[in-house]
Short mmCIF file of C-alpha atoms and ligand atoms in Angstrom, two decimals:
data_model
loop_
_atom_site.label_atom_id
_atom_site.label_comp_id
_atom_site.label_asym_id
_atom_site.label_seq_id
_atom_site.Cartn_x
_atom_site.Cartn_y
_atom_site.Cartn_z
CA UNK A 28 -25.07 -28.33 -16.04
CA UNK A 29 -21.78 -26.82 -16.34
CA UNK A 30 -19.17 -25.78 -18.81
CA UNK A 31 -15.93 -27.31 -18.70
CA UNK A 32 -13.71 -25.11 -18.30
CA UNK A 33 -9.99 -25.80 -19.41
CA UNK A 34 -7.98 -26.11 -15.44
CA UNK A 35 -5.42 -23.51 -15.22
CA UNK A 36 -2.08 -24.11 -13.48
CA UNK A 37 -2.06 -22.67 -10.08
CA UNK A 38 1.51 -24.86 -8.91
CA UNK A 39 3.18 -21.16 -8.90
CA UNK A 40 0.75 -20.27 -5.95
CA UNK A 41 1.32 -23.39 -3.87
CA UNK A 42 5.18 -23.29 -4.54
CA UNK A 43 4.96 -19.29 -3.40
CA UNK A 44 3.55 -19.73 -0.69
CA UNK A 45 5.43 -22.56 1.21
CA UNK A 46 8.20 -20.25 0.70
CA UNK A 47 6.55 -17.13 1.40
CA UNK A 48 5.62 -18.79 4.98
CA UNK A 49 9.19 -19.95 5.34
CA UNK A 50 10.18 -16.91 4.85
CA UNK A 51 7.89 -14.67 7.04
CA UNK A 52 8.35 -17.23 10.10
CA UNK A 53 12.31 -16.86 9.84
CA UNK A 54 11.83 -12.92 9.75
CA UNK A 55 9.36 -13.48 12.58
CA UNK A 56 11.73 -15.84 14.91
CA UNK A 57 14.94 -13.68 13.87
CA UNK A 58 13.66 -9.95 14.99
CA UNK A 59 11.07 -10.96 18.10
CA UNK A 60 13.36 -10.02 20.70
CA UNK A 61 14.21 -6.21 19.07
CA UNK A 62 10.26 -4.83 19.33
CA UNK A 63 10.44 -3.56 15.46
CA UNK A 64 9.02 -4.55 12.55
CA UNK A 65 10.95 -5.58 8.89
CA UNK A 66 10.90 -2.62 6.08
CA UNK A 67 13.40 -3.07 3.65
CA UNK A 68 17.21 -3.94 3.10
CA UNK A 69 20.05 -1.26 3.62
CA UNK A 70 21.35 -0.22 0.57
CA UNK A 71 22.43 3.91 0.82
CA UNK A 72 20.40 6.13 2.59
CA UNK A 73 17.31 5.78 4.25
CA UNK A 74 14.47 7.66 3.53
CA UNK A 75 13.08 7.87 7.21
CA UNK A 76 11.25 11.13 6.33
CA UNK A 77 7.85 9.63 7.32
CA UNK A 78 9.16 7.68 10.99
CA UNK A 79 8.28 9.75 14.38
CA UNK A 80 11.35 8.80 15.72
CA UNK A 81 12.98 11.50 13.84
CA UNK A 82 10.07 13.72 14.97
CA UNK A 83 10.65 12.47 18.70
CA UNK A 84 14.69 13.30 17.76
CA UNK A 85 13.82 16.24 16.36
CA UNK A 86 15.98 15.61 13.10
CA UNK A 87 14.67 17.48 10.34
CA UNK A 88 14.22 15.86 6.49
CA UNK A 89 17.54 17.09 5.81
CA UNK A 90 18.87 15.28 8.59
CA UNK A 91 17.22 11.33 7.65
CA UNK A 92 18.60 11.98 4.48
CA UNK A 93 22.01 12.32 5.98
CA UNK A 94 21.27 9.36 7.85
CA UNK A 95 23.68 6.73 5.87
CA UNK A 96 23.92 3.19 7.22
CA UNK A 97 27.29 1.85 8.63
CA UNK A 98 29.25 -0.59 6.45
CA UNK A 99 28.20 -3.46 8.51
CA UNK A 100 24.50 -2.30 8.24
CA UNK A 101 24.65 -2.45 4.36
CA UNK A 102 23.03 -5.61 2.50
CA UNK A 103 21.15 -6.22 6.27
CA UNK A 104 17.51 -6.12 7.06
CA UNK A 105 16.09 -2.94 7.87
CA UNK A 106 13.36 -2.45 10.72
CA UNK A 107 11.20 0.07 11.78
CA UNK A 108 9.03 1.02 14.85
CA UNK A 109 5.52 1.01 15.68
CA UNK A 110 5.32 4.33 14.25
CA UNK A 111 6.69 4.35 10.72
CA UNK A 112 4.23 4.46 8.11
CA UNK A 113 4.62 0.91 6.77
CA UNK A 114 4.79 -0.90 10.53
CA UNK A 115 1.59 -2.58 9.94
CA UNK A 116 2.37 -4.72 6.34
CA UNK A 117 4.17 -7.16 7.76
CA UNK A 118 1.73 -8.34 10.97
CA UNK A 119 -0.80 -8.03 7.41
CA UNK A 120 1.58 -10.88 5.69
CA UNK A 121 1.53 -12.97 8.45
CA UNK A 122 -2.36 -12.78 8.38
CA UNK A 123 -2.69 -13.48 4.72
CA UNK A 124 -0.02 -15.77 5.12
CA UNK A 125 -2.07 -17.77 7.95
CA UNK A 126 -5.42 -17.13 6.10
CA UNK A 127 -3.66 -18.91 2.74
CA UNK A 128 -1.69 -21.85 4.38
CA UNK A 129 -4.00 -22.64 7.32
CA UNK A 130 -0.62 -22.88 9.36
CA UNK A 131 -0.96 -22.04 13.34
CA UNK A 132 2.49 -20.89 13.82
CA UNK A 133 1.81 -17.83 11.04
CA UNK A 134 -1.48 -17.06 13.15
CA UNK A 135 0.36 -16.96 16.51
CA UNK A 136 3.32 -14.68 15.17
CA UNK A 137 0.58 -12.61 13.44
CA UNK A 138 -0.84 -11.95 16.76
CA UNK A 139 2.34 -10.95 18.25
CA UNK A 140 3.50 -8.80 15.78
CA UNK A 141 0.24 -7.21 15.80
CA UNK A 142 -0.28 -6.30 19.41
CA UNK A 143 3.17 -4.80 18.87
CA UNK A 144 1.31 -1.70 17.19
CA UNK A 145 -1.34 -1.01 20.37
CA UNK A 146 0.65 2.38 21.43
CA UNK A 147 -0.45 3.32 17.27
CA UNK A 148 -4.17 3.77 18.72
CA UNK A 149 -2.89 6.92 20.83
CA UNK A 150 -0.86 8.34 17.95
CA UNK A 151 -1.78 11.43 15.97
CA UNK A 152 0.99 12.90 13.86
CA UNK A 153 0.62 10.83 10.80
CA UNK A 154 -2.17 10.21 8.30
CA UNK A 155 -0.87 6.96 7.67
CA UNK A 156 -2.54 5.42 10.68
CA UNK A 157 -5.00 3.83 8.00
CA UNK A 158 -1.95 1.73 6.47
CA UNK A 159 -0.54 0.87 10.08
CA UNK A 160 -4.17 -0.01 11.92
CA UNK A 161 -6.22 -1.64 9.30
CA UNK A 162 -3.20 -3.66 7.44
CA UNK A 163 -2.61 -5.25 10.83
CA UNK A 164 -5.68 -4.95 13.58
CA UNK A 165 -7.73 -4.77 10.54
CA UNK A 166 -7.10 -8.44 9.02
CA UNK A 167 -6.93 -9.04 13.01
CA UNK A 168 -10.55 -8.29 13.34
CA UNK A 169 -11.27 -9.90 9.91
CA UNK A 170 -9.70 -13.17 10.94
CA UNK A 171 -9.81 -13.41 14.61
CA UNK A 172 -12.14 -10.92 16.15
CA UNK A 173 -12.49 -9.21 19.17
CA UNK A 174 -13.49 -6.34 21.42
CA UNK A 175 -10.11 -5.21 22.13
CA UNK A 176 -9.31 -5.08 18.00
CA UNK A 177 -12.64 -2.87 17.46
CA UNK A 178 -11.43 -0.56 20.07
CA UNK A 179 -8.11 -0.05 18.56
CA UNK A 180 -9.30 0.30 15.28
CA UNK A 181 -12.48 2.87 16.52
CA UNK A 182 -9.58 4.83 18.42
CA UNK A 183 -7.22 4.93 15.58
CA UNK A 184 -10.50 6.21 13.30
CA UNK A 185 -10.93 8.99 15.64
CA UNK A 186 -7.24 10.07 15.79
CA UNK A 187 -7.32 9.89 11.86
CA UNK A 188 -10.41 12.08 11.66
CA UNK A 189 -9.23 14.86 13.53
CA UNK A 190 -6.47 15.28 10.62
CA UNK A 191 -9.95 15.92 8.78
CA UNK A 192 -10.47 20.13 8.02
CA UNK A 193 -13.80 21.16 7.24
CA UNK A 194 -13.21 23.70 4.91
CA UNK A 195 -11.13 21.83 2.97
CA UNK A 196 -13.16 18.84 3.24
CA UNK A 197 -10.39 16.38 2.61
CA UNK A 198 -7.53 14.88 5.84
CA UNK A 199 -4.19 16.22 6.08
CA UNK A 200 -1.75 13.80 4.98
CA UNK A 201 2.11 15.37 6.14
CA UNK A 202 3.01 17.66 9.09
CA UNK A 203 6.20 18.51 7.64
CA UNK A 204 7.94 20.93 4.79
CA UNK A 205 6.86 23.63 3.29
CA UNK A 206 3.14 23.54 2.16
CA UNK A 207 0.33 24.80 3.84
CA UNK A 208 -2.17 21.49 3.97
CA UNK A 209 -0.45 18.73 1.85
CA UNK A 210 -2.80 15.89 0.91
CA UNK A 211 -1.15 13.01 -0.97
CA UNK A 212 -2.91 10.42 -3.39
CA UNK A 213 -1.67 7.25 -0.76
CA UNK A 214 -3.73 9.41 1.66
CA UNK A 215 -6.79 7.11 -0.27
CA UNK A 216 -5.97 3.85 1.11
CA UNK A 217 -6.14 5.41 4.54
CA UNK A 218 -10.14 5.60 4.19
CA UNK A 219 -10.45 1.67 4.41
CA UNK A 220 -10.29 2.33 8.61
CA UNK A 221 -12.72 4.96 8.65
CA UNK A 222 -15.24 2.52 6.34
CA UNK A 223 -14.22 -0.04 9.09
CA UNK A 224 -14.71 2.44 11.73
CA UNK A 225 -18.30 2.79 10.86
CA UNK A 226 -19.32 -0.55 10.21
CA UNK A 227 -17.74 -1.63 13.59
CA UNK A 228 -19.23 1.26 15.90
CA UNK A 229 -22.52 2.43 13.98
CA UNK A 230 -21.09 5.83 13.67
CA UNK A 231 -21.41 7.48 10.54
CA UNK A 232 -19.17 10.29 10.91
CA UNK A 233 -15.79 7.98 9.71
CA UNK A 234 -17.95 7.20 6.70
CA UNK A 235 -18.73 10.92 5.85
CA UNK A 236 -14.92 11.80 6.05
CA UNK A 237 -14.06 9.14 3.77
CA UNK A 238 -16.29 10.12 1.43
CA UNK A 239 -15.61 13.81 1.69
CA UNK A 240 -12.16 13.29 1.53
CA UNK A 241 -12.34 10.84 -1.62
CA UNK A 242 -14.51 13.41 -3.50
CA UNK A 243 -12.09 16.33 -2.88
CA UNK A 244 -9.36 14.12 -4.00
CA UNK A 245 -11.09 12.85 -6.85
CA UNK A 246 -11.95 16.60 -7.97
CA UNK A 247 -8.70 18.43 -7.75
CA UNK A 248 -6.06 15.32 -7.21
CA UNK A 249 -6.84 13.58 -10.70
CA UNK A 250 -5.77 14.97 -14.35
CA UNK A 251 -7.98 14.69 -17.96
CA UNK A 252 -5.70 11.59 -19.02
CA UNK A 253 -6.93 9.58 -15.44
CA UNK A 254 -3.77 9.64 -13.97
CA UNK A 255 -3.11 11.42 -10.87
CA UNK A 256 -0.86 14.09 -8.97
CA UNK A 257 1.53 13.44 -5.54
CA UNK A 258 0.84 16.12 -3.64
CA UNK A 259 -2.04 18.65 -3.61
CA UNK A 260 -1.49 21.49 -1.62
CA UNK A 261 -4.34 23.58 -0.29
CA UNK A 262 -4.92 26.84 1.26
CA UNK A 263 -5.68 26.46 4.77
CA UNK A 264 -7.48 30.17 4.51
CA UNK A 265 -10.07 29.68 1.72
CA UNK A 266 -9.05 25.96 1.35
CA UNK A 267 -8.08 26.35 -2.51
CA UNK A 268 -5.37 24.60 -4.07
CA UNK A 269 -1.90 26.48 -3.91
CA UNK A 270 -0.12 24.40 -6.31
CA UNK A 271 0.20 20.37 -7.39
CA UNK A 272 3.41 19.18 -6.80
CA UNK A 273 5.13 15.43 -7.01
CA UNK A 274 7.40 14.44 -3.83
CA UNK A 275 8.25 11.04 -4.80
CA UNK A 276 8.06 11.43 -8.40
CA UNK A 277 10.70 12.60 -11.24
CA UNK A 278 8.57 15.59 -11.92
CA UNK A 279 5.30 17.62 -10.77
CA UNK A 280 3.31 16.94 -13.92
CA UNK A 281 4.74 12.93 -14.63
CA UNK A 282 2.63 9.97 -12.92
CA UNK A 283 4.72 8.36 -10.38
CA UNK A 284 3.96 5.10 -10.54
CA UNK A 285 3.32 4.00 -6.83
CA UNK A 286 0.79 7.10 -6.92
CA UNK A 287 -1.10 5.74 -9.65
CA UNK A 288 -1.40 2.33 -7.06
CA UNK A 289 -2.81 4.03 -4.40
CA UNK A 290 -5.48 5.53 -6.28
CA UNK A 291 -6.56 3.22 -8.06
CA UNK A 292 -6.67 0.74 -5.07
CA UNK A 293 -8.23 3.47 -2.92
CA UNK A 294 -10.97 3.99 -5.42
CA UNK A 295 -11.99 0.71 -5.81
CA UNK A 296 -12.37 -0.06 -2.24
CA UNK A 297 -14.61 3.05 -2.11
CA UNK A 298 -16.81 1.64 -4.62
CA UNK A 299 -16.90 -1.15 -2.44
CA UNK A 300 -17.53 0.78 0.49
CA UNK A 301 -20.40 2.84 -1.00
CA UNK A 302 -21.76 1.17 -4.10
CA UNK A 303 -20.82 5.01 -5.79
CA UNK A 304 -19.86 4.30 -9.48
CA UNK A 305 -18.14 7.43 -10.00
CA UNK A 306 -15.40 6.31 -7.97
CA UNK A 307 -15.58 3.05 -9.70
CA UNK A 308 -15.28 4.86 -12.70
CA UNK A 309 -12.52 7.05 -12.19
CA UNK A 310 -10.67 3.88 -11.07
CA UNK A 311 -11.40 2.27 -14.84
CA UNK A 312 -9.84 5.29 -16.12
CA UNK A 313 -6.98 5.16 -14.05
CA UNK A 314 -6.29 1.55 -14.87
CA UNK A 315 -6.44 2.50 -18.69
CA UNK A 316 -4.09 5.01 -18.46
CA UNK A 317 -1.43 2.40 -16.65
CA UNK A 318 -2.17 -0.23 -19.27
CA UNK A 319 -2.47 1.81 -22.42
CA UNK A 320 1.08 3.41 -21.38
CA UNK A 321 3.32 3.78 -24.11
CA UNK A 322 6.01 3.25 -21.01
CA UNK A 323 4.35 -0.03 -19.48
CA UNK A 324 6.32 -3.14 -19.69
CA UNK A 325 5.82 -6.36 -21.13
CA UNK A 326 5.66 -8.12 -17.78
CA UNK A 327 3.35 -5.71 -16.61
CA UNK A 328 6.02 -4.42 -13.48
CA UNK A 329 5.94 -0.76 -13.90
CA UNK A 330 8.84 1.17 -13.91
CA UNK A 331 8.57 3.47 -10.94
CA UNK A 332 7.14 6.85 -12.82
CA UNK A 333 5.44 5.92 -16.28
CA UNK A 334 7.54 9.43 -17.38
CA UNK A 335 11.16 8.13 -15.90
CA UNK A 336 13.75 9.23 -17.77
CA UNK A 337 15.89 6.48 -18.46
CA UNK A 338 13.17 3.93 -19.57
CA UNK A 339 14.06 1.10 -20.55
CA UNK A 340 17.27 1.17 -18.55
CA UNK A 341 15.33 2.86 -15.59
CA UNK A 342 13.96 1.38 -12.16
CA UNK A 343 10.76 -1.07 -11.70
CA UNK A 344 8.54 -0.87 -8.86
CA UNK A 345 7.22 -4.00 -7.57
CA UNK A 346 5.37 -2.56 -5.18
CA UNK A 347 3.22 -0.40 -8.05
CA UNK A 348 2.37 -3.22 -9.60
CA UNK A 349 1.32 -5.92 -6.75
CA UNK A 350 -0.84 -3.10 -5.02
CA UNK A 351 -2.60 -2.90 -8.86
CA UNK A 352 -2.98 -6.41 -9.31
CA UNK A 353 -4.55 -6.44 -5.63
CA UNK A 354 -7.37 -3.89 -6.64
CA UNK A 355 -7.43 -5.53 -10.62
CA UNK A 356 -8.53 -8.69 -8.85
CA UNK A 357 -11.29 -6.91 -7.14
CA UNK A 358 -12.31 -4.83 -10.29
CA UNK A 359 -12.48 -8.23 -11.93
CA UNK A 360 -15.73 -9.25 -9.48
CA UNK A 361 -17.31 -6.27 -9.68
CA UNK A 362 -20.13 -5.44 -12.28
CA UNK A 363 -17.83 -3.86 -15.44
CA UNK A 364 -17.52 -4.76 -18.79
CA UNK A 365 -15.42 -7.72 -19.58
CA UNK A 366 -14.09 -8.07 -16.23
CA UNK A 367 -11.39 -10.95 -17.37
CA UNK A 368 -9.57 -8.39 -18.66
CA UNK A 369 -9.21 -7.28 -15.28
CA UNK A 370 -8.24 -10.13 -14.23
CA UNK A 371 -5.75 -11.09 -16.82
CA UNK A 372 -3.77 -7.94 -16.58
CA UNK A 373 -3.88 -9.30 -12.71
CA UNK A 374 -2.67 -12.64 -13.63
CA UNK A 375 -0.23 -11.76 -15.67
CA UNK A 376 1.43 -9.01 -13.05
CA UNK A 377 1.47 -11.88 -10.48
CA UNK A 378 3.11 -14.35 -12.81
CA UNK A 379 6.01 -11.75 -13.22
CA UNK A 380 6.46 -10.90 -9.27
CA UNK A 381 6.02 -14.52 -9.11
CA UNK A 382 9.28 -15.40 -11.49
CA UNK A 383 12.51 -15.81 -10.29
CA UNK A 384 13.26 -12.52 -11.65
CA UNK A 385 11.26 -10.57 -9.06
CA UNK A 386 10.36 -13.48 -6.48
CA UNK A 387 13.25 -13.82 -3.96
CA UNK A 388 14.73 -17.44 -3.05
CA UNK A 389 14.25 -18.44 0.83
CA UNK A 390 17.03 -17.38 2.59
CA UNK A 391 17.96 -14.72 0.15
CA UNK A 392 16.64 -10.68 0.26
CA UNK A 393 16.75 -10.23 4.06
CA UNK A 394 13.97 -13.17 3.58
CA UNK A 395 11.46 -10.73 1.69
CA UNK A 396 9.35 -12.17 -0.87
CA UNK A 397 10.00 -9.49 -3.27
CA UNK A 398 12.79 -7.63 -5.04
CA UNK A 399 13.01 -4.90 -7.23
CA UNK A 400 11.04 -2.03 -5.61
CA UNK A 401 11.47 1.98 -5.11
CA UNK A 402 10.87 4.05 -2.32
CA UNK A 403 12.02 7.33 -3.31
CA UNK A 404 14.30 8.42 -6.11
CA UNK A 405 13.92 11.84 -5.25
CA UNK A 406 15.23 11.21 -2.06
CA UNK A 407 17.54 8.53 -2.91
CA UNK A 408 16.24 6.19 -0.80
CA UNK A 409 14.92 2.70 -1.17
CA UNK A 410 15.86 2.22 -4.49
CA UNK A 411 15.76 -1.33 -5.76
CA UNK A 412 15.39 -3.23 -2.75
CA UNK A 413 12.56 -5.21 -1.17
CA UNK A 414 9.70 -3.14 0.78
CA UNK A 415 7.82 -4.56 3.20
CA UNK A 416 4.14 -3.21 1.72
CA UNK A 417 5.02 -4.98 -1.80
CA UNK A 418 4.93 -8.49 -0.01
CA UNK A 419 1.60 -7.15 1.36
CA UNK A 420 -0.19 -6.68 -1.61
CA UNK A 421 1.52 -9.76 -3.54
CA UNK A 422 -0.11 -11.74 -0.54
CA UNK A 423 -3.32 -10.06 -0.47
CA UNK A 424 -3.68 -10.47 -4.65
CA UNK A 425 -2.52 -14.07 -3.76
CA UNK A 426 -5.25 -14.37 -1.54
CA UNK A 427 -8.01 -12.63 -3.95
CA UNK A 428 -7.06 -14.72 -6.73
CA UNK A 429 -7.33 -17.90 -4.53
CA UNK A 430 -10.76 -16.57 -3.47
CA UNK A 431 -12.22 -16.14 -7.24
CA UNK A 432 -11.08 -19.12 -8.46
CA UNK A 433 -12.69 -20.67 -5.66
CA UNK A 434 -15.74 -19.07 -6.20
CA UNK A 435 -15.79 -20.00 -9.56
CA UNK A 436 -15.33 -23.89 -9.32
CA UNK A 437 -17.64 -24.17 -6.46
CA UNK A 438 -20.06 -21.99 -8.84
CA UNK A 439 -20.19 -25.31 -11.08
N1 LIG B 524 3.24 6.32 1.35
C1 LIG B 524 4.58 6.51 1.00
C2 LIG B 524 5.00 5.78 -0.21
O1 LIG B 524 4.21 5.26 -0.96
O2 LIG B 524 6.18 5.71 -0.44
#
């Protein structure tokens, strides 16, 4: 027989995400004719650093950074192509979206915006092609399968893998400034294709570069306290690390807060991926160092480097702290010691990002479900707007929770 539990109120889930859907489908109808996908909003500067259409214009860094919208652009959406680094979040939304609501209309825009990133399958010059391929063709293949999606995703594996170097046993991450073979911590959640990769093609080879790549990272990448560096940069003669730098944090040895995300996130789904517990348990660690932070909120929304210098009066990331509550919700089903912590710290992050304080009205925030993010501070760009990849995760935690709690009452 079973225990009652006490119900919890989940009305702040169904009232999301009719507006969420609202809000995706207006983006969806509003930008189909321009080929490009939603980012952010324009506030300043744009920190286009990571977009191939500044490789393809040959502008330099210095040059995107120069790169300051119009007066009429300011306060307006901002889109991308195919080829920036965060292209494939919002096809992901409209999948969660779909997968959440059931709705048609989200599943046939989902589709579209999707097949919008095929020419990503022939791309090499980014390691984000994990991000752009498995956030969109993979909840494709998750939700809808088919031939044409496994090929894509198989392609966009191999592309990836040839950014792997043997002697450094780890994948190159940028192609630009000044070090010799930069690999940064959101290089992690590009492994999720290559697990995909092998599942969907028998190959084991994506599967050994994932874990090669997560064990170098884990070894040289992560500091005593469990939180992590930016940027590791090796030696591309002996492959030893040159120096451990930040790029979009306020300083080499602080723990930008975004950083943290990806690792932890990127752990977790390689304890998923391989059953190892070391990477399980480095993720624990990381997770107490986020939550035991003298610098970590009372809502639970980080501020965008746990070492900013202007907390309390200093930036929040949104983004940080939905792509945490995304992996906290997984932590919270695996086999750890009192896993409702987990869970709680997850709850309580999406009750914040679901208040009106970070939760944007319909109509409102270029029709983004989230405010209050940070791209780069460093670069002065994206700084307290909506980003495309924090609506991502808030959906995909959405869609996690939804999934446990069902679990749970259908366990009764
Ligand atoms: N991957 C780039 C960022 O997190 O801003």
């Amino acid at each position: 027989s079973c225990q009652t539990q006490p119900k919890e109120d989940y009305s702040w889930i169904k009232k999301g995400l009719d507006a969420a859907s609202a809000q995706l489908q207006l983006t969806a109808e509003e930008i189909s004719s321009t080929n490009m996908l939603p980012r952010s909003i324009r506030t300043g500067y744009d920190m286009n650093f990571l977009c191939r259409q500044l490789e393809r214009d040959s502008l330099t860094f210095k040059d995107s950074l120069r790169a300051q919208p119009t007066a009429d652009q300011l306060g307006k959406r901002r889109l991308c192509s195919v080829y920036d680094w965060t292209s494939g979040f919002y096809p992901g939304s409209l999948w969660y979206a779909y997968e959440l609501t059931g709705n048609d209309t989200l599943k046939t825009w989902a589709i579209q915006y999707t097949n919008l990133l095929n020419p990503v399958r022939y791309y090499t010059g980014t390691h984000d092609l994990g991000f752009m391929v498995n956030c969109s063709y993979g909840n494709a293949e998750r939700l809808a399968p088919n031939d044409t999606i496994a090929a894509v995703m198989k392609e966009t594996a191999d592309n990836l893998c040839g950014r792997f170097n043997d002697s450094i046993a780890a994948i190159r991450s940028w192609d630009f400034g000044t070090w010799n073979f930069p690999v940064i911590i959101d290089n992690m959640m590009n492994l999720e294709l290559l697990f995909a990769a092998t599942r969907l093609s028998g190959d084991s080879t994506f599967y050994k570069v994932a874990v090669s790549h997560v064990d170098r990272t884990m070894k040289e990448q992560y500091r005593p306290d469990g939180s992590c560096y930016h940027v590791v940069d090796y030696s591309m003669k002996d492959g030893s690390v040159r120096n451990r730098h930040t790029a979009q944090g306020y300083a080499h040895e602080s723990a930008w807060s975004r950083g943290q995300a990806w690792g932890i996130y990127g752990l977790t789904l390689c304890y998923r991926e391989t059953g190892d517990r070391k990477y399980l348990d480095q993720a624990l660690k990381a997770v107490r160092f986020m939550f035991n932070h003298k610098n970590t909120p009372e809502d639970l929304v980080f501020y965008w480097d746990m070492d900013a210098p202007n907390i309390p009066n200093d930036y929040r990331d949104a983004s940080a702290a939905a792509c945490i509550a995304s992996a906290l919700y997984e932590i919270s089903t695996v086999d750890v010691p009192e896993p409702q912590t987990y869970k709680a710290y997850a709850d309580r992050i999406m009750e914040s990002l679901a208040s009106p304080t970070y939760r944007a009205e319909l109509g409102t925030n270029g029709n983004f479900l989230l405010m209050h993010c940070v791209g780069s501070i460093p670069h002065n760009g994206e700084i307290d707007v909506p980003l495309n990849y924090a609506d991502y995760y808030f959906l995909e935690a959405l869609k996690r929770k939804r999934d446990i709690e069902q679990k749970g009452s259908k366990g009764c």
